Amino acid sequence: MIEIANQGDGVTAAGLAALEKEFGAKLPEDYLEFLSLNDGGRPTPGTVDIEGLPGSPTDVQEFFGMHGASGSSNILWNLEVIRDRLPNFHALPIACDSGGSLFCLTPSQAGKSEVVYCDMPGSSFYKATQDISVYKVAPDFRSFMNKIRNWVH
């Protein structure tokens, strides 16, 4: 079971609706439920395997929240950054790893959103759009949460 530390008080229904409006797509119920309960935070355990990613596994350092204290932990701040850096990539950044790469929800035509990992070597995400690789992590948010595990040496 995953525990979330340093989470916010949760996002209201009005806040969730505002996020969907800003994102421009319906978000999956399981993710909205997560935000309504946690509003971000640090998961324990926090290791996730990513098929095809050199050096996998990686960590889920922090889930972004609507009321993140610093810009880099705020969903809307990260959404603006991804729009600026990757204008043709429709995704909602939901978490980061300790190397500055992002986990994102991407809307699908079936009304679900899969979770992808945007690998930004050297935190290039905040600088340039070159050398960014995208890997599918899970078909939905719940499956992503179920993939998070303890680190095993």
PDB file of N, CA, C and O in Angstrom, residues 98-126:
ATOM      1  N   SER A  98      13.242  12.105  -9.180  1.00  0.00           N
ATOM      2  CA  SER A  98      14.285  12.928  -8.574  1.00  0.00           C
ATOM      3  C   SER A  98      15.248  13.511  -9.599  1.00  0.00           C
ATOM      4  O   SER A  98      16.032  14.399  -9.270  1.00  0.00           O
ATOM      5  N   GLY A  99      15.170  13.067 -10.866  1.00  0.00           N
ATOM      6  CA  GLY A  99      16.018  13.623 -11.910  1.00  0.00           C
ATOM      7  C   GLY A  99      15.367  14.738 -12.695  1.00  0.00           C
ATOM      8  O   GLY A  99      15.957  15.278 -13.621  1.00  0.00           O
ATOM      9  N   GLY A 100      14.122  15.095 -12.362  1.00  0.00           N
ATOM     10  CA  GLY A 100      13.436  16.185 -13.046  1.00  0.00           C
ATOM     11  C   GLY A 100      12.581  15.753 -14.222  1.00  0.00           C
ATOM     12  O   GLY A 100      11.995  16.586 -14.904  1.00  0.00           O
ATOM     13  N   SER A 101      12.496  14.453 -14.488  1.00  0.00           N
ATOM     14  CA  SER A 101      11.618  13.965 -15.543  1.00  0.00           C
ATOM     15  C   SER A 101      10.196  13.868 -15.001  1.00  0.00           C
ATOM     16  O   SER A 101       9.990  13.852 -13.788  1.00  0.00           O
ATOM     17  N   LEU A 102       9.221  13.803 -15.918  1.00  0.00           N
ATOM     18  CA  LEU A 102       7.821  13.902 -15.511  1.00  0.00           C
ATOM     19  C   LEU A 102       6.994  12.664 -15.837  1.00  0.00           C
ATOM     20  O   LEU A 102       7.220  11.999 -16.846  1.00  0.00           O
ATOM     21  N   PHE A 103       6.025  12.408 -14.978  1.00  0.00           N
ATOM     22  CA  PHE A 103       4.954  11.460 -15.248  1.00  0.00           C
ATOM     23  C   PHE A 103       3.753  12.300 -15.645  1.00  0.00           C
ATOM     24  O   PHE A 103       3.431  13.281 -14.966  1.00  0.00           O
ATOM     25  N   CYS A 104       3.099  11.935 -16.760  1.00  0.00           N
ATOM     26  CA  CYS A 104       1.986  12.726 -17.272  1.00  0.00           C
ATOM     27  C   CYS A 104       0.786  11.845 -17.602  1.00  0.00           C
ATOM     28  O   CYS A 104       0.946  10.674 -17.954  1.00  0.00           O
ATOM     29  N   LEU A 105      -0.394  12.422 -17.510  1.00  0.00           N
ATOM     30  CA  LEU A 105      -1.615  11.803 -18.015  1.00  0.00           C
ATOM     31  C   LEU A 105      -1.841  12.327 -19.418  1.00  0.00           C
ATOM     32  O   LEU A 105      -1.776  13.538 -19.655  1.00  0.00           O
ATOM     33  N   THR A 106      -2.103  11.419 -20.347  1.00  0.00           N
ATOM     34  CA  THR A 106      -2.434  11.832 -21.708  1.00  0.00           C
ATOM     35  C   THR A 106      -3.834  11.333 -22.016  1.00  0.00           C
ATOM     36  O   THR A 106      -4.125  10.158 -21.840  1.00  0.00           O
ATOM     37  N   PRO A 107      -4.719  12.220 -22.442  1.00  0.00           N
ATOM     38  CA  PRO A 107      -6.095  11.797 -22.717  1.00  0.00           C
ATOM     39  C   PRO A 107      -6.166  10.875 -23.923  1.00  0.00           C
ATOM     40  O   PRO A 107      -5.424  11.051 -24.883  1.00  0.00           O
ATOM     41  N   SER A 108      -7.052   9.893 -23.830  1.00  0.00           N
ATOM     42  CA  SER A 108      -7.261   8.990 -24.966  1.00  0.00           C
ATOM     43  C   SER A 108      -8.678   9.157 -25.477  1.00  0.00           C
ATOM     44  O   SER A 108      -9.531   9.739 -24.820  1.00  0.00           O
ATOM     45  N   GLN A 109      -8.940   8.617 -26.636  1.00  0.00           N
ATOM     46  CA  GLN A 109     -10.269   8.744 -27.228  1.00  0.00           C
ATOM     47  C   GLN A 109     -11.301   7.915 -26.488  1.00  0.00           C
ATOM     48  O   GLN A 109     -12.483   8.178 -26.585  1.00  0.00           O
ATOM     49  N   ALA A 110     -10.866   6.925 -25.728  1.00  0.00           N
ATOM     50  CA  ALA A 110     -11.798   6.057 -25.014  1.00  0.00           C
ATOM     51  C   ALA A 110     -12.259   6.682 -23.691  1.00  0.00           C
ATOM     52  O   ALA A 110     -12.963   6.045 -22.929  1.00  0.00           O
ATOM     53  N   GLY A 111     -11.843   7.909 -23.431  1.00  0.00           N
ATOM     54  CA  GLY A 111     -12.254   8.582 -22.206  1.00  0.00           C
ATOM     55  C   GLY A 111     -11.361   8.268 -21.017  1.00  0.00           C
ATOM     56  O   GLY A 111     -11.581   8.751 -19.920  1.00  0.00           O
ATOM     57  N   LYS A 112     -10.334   7.458 -21.237  1.00  0.00           N
ATOM     58  CA  LYS A 112      -9.368   7.172 -20.180  1.00  0.00           C
ATOM     59  C   LYS A 112      -8.105   7.959 -20.478  1.00  0.00           C
ATOM     60  O   LYS A 112      -7.926   8.481 -21.574  1.00  0.00           O
ATOM     61  N   SER A 113      -7.236   8.011 -19.505  1.00  0.00           N
ATOM     62  CA  SER A 113      -5.965   8.701 -19.687  1.00  0.00           C
ATOM     63  C   SER A 113      -4.845   7.767 -19.277  1.00  0.00           C
ATOM     64  O   SER A 113      -4.822   7.286 -18.145  1.00  0.00           O
ATOM     65  N   GLU A 114      -3.931   7.502 -20.212  1.00  0.00           N
ATOM     66  CA  GLU A 114      -2.807   6.651 -19.846  1.00  0.00           C
ATOM     67  C   GLU A 114      -1.724   7.497 -19.197  1.00  0.00           C
ATOM     68  O   GLU A 114      -1.691   8.723 -19.361  1.00  0.00           O
ATOM     69  N   VAL A 115      -0.858   6.823 -18.449  1.00  0.00           N
ATOM     70  CA  VAL A 115       0.256   7.502 -17.792  1.00  0.00           C
ATOM     71  C   VAL A 115       1.510   7.242 -18.614  1.00  0.00           C
ATOM     72  O   VAL A 115       1.809   6.098 -18.967  1.00  0.00           O
ATOM     73  N   VAL A 116       2.216   8.319 -18.945  1.00  0.00           N
ATOM     74  CA  VAL A 116       3.473   8.224 -19.672  1.00  0.00           C
ATOM     75  C   VAL A 116       4.572   8.885 -18.857  1.00  0.00           C
ATOM     76  O   VAL A 116       4.314   9.721 -17.982  1.00  0.00           O
ATOM     77  N   TYR A 117       5.801   8.492 -19.163  1.00  0.00           N
ATOM     78  CA  TYR A 117       6.978   9.055 -18.516  1.00  0.00           C
ATOM     79  C   TYR A 117       7.738   9.846 -19.558  1.00  0.00           C
ATOM     80  O   TYR A 117       8.068   9.325 -20.624  1.00  0.00           O
ATOM     81  N   CYS A 118       7.984  11.120 -19.293  1.00  0.00           N
ATOM     82  CA  CYS A 118       8.741  11.989 -20.194  1.00  0.00           C
ATOM     83  C   CYS A 118      10.157  12.110 -19.638  1.00  0.00           C
ATOM     84  O   CYS A 118      10.383  12.781 -18.627  1.00  0.00           O
ATOM     85  N   ASP A 119      11.079  11.426 -20.295  1.00  0.00           N
ATOM     86  CA  ASP A 119      12.470  11.383 -19.852  1.00  0.00           C
ATOM     87  C   ASP A 119      13.201  12.598 -20.391  1.00  0.00           C
ATOM     88  O   ASP A 119      13.397  12.735 -21.593  1.00  0.00           O
ATOM     89  N   MET A 120      13.567  13.488 -19.491  1.00  0.00           N
ATOM     90  CA  MET A 120      14.270  14.700 -19.865  1.00  0.00           C
ATOM     91  C   MET A 120      15.675  14.670 -19.282  1.00  0.00           C
ATOM     92  O   MET A 120      15.879  15.117 -18.153  1.00  0.00           O
ATOM     93  N   PRO A 121      16.642  14.115 -20.030  1.00  0.00           N
ATOM     94  CA  PRO A 121      18.010  14.020 -19.506  1.00  0.00           C
ATOM     95  C   PRO A 121      18.545  15.375 -19.073  1.00  0.00           C
ATOM     96  O   PRO A 121      18.385  16.362 -19.785  1.00  0.00           O
ATOM     97  N   GLY A 122      19.147  15.408 -17.915  1.00  0.00           N
ATOM     98  CA  GLY A 122      19.726  16.648 -17.421  1.00  0.00           C
ATOM     99  C   GLY A 122      18.705  17.738 -17.203  1.00  0.00           C
ATOM    100  O   GLY A 122      19.015  18.905 -17.310  1.00  0.00           O
ATOM    101  N   SER A 123      17.471  17.344 -16.895  1.00  0.00           N
ATOM    102  CA  SER A 123      16.380  18.299 -16.695  1.00  0.00           C
ATOM    103  C   SER A 123      16.207  19.221 -17.890  1.00  0.00           C
ATOM    104  O   SER A 123      15.882  20.392 -17.756  1.00  0.00           O
ATOM    105  N   SER A 124      16.445  18.693 -19.098  1.00  0.00           N
ATOM    106  CA  SER A 124      16.303  19.512 -20.305  1.00  0.00           C
ATOM    107  C   SER A 124      14.876  19.993 -20.495  1.00  0.00           C
ATOM    108  O   SER A 124      14.630  20.909 -21.251  1.00  0.00           O
ATOM    109  N   PHE A 125      13.938  19.384 -19.785  1.00  0.00           N
ATOM    110  CA  PHE A 125      12.536  19.777 -19.893  1.00  0.00           C
ATOM    111  C   PHE A 125      12.354  21.256 -19.615  1.00  0.00           C
ATOM    112  O   PHE A 125      11.562  21.927 -20.244  1.00  0.00           O
ATOM    113  N   TYR A 126      13.094  21.768 -18.662  1.00  0.00           N
ATOM    114  CA  TYR A 126      12.942  23.167 -18.287  1.00  0.00           C
ATOM    115  C   TYR A 126      13.784  24.093 -19.162  1.00  0.00           C
ATOM    116  O   TYR A 126      13.739  25.294 -19.011  1.00  0.00           O
TER     117      TYR A 126
END
